[in-house]
Structures are given as C-alpha cells and as structure tokens.
Amino acid sequence: MKFMSNALMSSPHGRVRQSTNQVMRQVMYATAAGLAAQLIFFGWGVLIQIALCVTVALLAEALVLSLREKPVRATLSDGSAILTGLLLALSIPPLAPWWIAVIGTAFSIIIVKQMYGGLGFNLFNPAMAGYVVLLISFPVAMTNWQPPAELMAQSITYLDAITIIFTDFTIDGYSMSQLKLGVDGISMATPLDNFKTQLGQGFTASEITQAPIYNEHAGIGWQWINLGYLAGGLWLLKNGIIRWHIPLSLLASLTTCSFLYYAINPDLGLTPVAHLLSGATMFAAFFIATDPVSASTTVKGRIWFGAVIGVLIFVIRQWGGYPDGVAFAVLLANMMVPLIDYYTKPTAYGHKARG
Amino acid sequence: MTTTSTSVDHNVDNQDSVLEPESVEQSTDIVVTNWKEISWQGLWKNNPALVQLLGLCPLLAVTNTFINALGLALATMLVLIVSNLTISLVQQWVTKEIRIPVFIMIIASFVTMIELLMNAYTYGLYLSLGIFIPLIVTNCAIIGRAEAFASKNPPKAAAFDGLMMGLGFAVILLLLGGSREILGQGTLFDGAQLLFGDWATALRIEIFQFDQQFLLAILPPGAFIGMGFIIAGKNYLDHKHEQKQKAQGEKHKAQRARVTTVN
C-alpha cells in the first residue's frame, strides 16, 4: 500500500533529488577501482598528483570566488573543484613534474570553469581542457608515462616518487628517461604511443605487439586500469548518477570504427578489444564524457555526443599526431553540443516536428 | 581568419564625422582639426585592435615575440600613415563608385614598397614575418581608416590619424608580443638583431629559464587568450572610469539640489 497516497502533486513526479555535493562525491568514490589499479601499476606518484591537483583546485577556486564576491565556503563544498582536480590528476603521468599539475589545474579552474561563469556555465570540460593545455604546451613531459611496475628495471618507492616529482630525480639520481628504460635497456612508452611510433617505422601490428609492454589483449597494466574504470562506471549507472546513453554510444562507435578498420587492415590497426582497454577509453566513457554540464542535454543528443567522441578517439589514435585522442575528442564534441542540442530538441506533445 | 579577408563594409566607426569639414559650409577657410580627439580615438577609445577588432589575423599570428610584433607594427603604421595621406590628397578626384579599388591600389603599392624595403634591409625579419607582410594589404584597419577618415578629411589630419591609429595598433601588438614571449620562452627582445642589426643581439634579456618552453603562449591559442585578457582589462578600466564619473556627477547634483532648495 506504499504507493497509495492522497497527497496532490503536480508533475514531474520526480524522486528525491541529490545535491551537487552527493553527486560529485559518488563520482569520486566510483574512481576507486581504477585508481587502485593505477596505484598498483604506476605507484605512489598517482596519489601525490591527486594531492597536488586537489589542493591547487581548491585554492584556485577559492581565489576566483573571492575575487568574484561569491560565497566561497558554500561553493567549495559542492565538491566540483575537487572532482576536477581528481580527474585531471588521474589523467596526467604519475611522475610528471609538480608544476605540470599546478599549471593544468589552475588553468582548468580559473580559465575554463570560473571565467565562463562557474559550475554549470562552462562550455568545455574543465579537466580535459586543462589536460589539452598541458599536452600542447609540454608534449614531452605529458607523454612520459613510466612503464608498469612489473616491467621496470628499478622499483620506485614513495620517497622516489616525491623526489622525482619535485626535483626531477629519484633518490638514487635516476632521471625520468632512465626510468623508462626496461631491463634490456630499451626505452618503453605507453602501448598506444609505442604502437604509433613503431607503425610509423614500418612494422606491422603483429610485430609491434610482440614487445613486452603488450599482453594478449592490450597493454600490461592498462587493461586492468580500464576494467577498474568500467566497474566504477557501472556502479555509477546503477546508482543513477549517469545515464547509459553517452557511455554506450561512445564505446559502440569506437568498437565499430576499430572493428571495421581492423577487418580491412589488420596489419595497421589495433584490435577493437585493445582500443577499448587502452589509454583512457573507459575513463572517458564513464567519467569524462558524462559531465552533465558540457555534454548534450537531450536524450538523442547524448547518443550523438557519445558517438562523435568515439569516432574522434579512433580517428585521432589512428591518424592523429598524439598517442591518445580522448581529451581532444571530448573538447571537439563539447563544441558541437549547441548544434547537437538544436537538432535533437524533443517535440512537445501537440506540436509539429521541426521541418 | 575572416576578419582580414572579408571586406570593407566593417563600418565600425562611430566618429566618422569628428572632423567633417564643417568649415567648408561655413564661411571660414580654416579647417579646425581636433588633434587631441584624433589621438584619443586612435590610442584608446576607438583603438583598431581593442575596440574595432580589425586586423586580428596578423595581430594574433605574428605576436609570438616582441621583435616580430615590433616589425609588423612599424610596417603597418608606415602603410597607414602614407596611405591615409595619399588618399586624403586624391579624395576630390576619386568618385564614389570606384573609391574602393583605388584605395586598395594605393594601399597595395605602399605595402609592396615596405615589403621590398624589408626584404632588402631586414631580411631575417622579412623571413620570420613571411606572408603577413603582403597581407597588410588586406588589413581592415587600413582600408577602414581610408574609408572612414582619410577620404573625408584634409591631408594633415589624415596623416595624423594614420599615425595615431598605427600607434594604437602597435601598442597592443607589442603588449601581446612581449607578454607571449616572456611566458613562452622566458626572454624579451629575442631576435632583435633581425630588426636593428648585429649589435642588437646584446638586447636579449633572459628573464627566467625553462627546461621546456610553455608552448601554449607561443602557439595561436595563447594569442587568443592573451588578447581576451587585454580587451577585458580595457573594458574594466572603462567601466571603472564610468562609475567614477557617475559618482562624481551624482555628488555634484546633490549639492546643487540643496542649493536650489535653500533658494
């Protein structure tokens, strides 16, 4: 008899709405699985970057809010700045120098978010715009991912992580480029990066994936990180924080593109599975593209939005100049949002469809 | 960038008639030229880069170092002055129907001269500015001044207007070029020898040293962001000035009101 109620209510008969803070917090919790995988494979640097980025994000947000004469404490406690910092920290290389995190986060919060009017008004995804600024400005430092822990010749303690982030050298005096050398003295890049450079040198896909950084599906380490974010994303879906349209259409379009290309040209492309489990695919699908502010707002529009990102990720990975294309794809799709929204506006009952 | 290529019908000017030769109608023969007003319009109120937003293509493209910006600023300013002067001199023989082609021909011939001069005397700068020297022809700031001012005003005023508009344009170019160079490479006056000869190598100032350049500032997005900040700064100053004046005006009014009630 729970559903029989005499209270009069006007539509929409919505359920309890969650506050911004609750939504942001659940998204942060959902990164736990992927974060844990990143910790296992890339070590303590990840946590140090998170601490750096979140601190800078809060400071920058507080600074701009006080300049704009807005309530500082109330806005900070909505958690959106912390989430931006967290998402950016998870995307930059764990042992990148400290000023990378500082510049990127400050740009994300001050220019991309607050200058456009704060939470709810930003056209672009702040974390990804900050990431693109860093990638364009410091391409070397931003593609310097160390190999997963099991492949490294030297192990990195948390003290090493701190000293390399703040002084560029580990306690024993190794620099980043020395750390990237494997046991056999060959420099190791990320799977996507390595695949692209080797392809440029005329190797075929099957030859390239013989290298120790790959296993039978994707790159060592990277597949578990992606599976972690997939699990977190499914948890978000179950809790109703995000909807299925964007992640599903993104993954579907990426799979379709990579499958078609791989079917025609198996020597030049990664398998669809490798695409799904490499780089930032799952992270983008569930945590980045689903940002409610900068994504499309209509149901059909969300499907288009996700599909555009999926296609662009594939195109940039296959033919672009950078190893991964998630951040560029998301920003380009953000630009298309007004157009997508215009053409997918739902028709109200009793009105004619446009045209 | 469409700004430069589109056309002449950017009628941005709100002061076309600052110096309409009112004197012609009136009996006096002397044209009253308001030098101060021309300077104010060019440098601040109607600044080609900040307010009219003309000539943005070269402005954004070449301001990656201070010296590049200076080279383009000088070239643009020279063209503006001489083209304004020439157009003002020939205005009475140019009919309305063919004025645009005539203006373009005049501007283009001066730009060609500047280009040949730069090729001869500042070859390094000529190479680093590249296509943007011939593109001065399409700079809307120049054709805009020709159309809005030079073709309606006496030669001296027109040349002075060219100087002031050119200076206003140059200030913004140098501001943007300097700040982008400092942020991007940590230097100032890098490459001064391209413009001033070998002795100027010593002008290079190393403000701070990077392991990696901050490429964003050097690449075009940095120009857009920097330009946005400069325009915002100008609007902020204008806004503050306006408020101050309003406050002063109110104070004034209140005082007078009291006086009238007493009377």
Coordinates of C-alpha atoms in Angstrom, one line a residue, chain A residues 99 107 115 133 136-141 168, chain B residues 211-217 219 221 225 229:
Chain A
W99 CA 54.4 22.4 -12.0
F107 CA 44.0 26.7 -16.0
M115 CA 35.8 32.7 -16.3
V133 CA 46.7 22.8 -22.5
I136 CA 50.1 21.1 -26.3
S137 CA 52.4 23.1 -24.1
F138 CA 54.6 20.3 -22.7
P139 CA 54.3 17.3 -25.1
V140 CA 57.4 15.6 -23.8
A141 CA 56.6 15.7 -20.1
D168 CA 63.2 15.6 -11.5
Chain B
D211 CA 63.7 23.3 -19.3
Q212 CA 60.7 23.2 -21.6
Q213 CA 59.0 26.2 -23.3
F214 CA 55.5 27.0 -22.4
L215 CA 54.3 26.3 -26.0
L216 CA 50.7 27.4 -25.4
A217 CA 51.8 31.0 -25.1
L219 CA 51.1 29.0 -30.3
P221 CA 45.7 29.8 -28.7
I225 CA 43.7 34.1 -24.6
F229 CA 42.7 39.4 -21.2

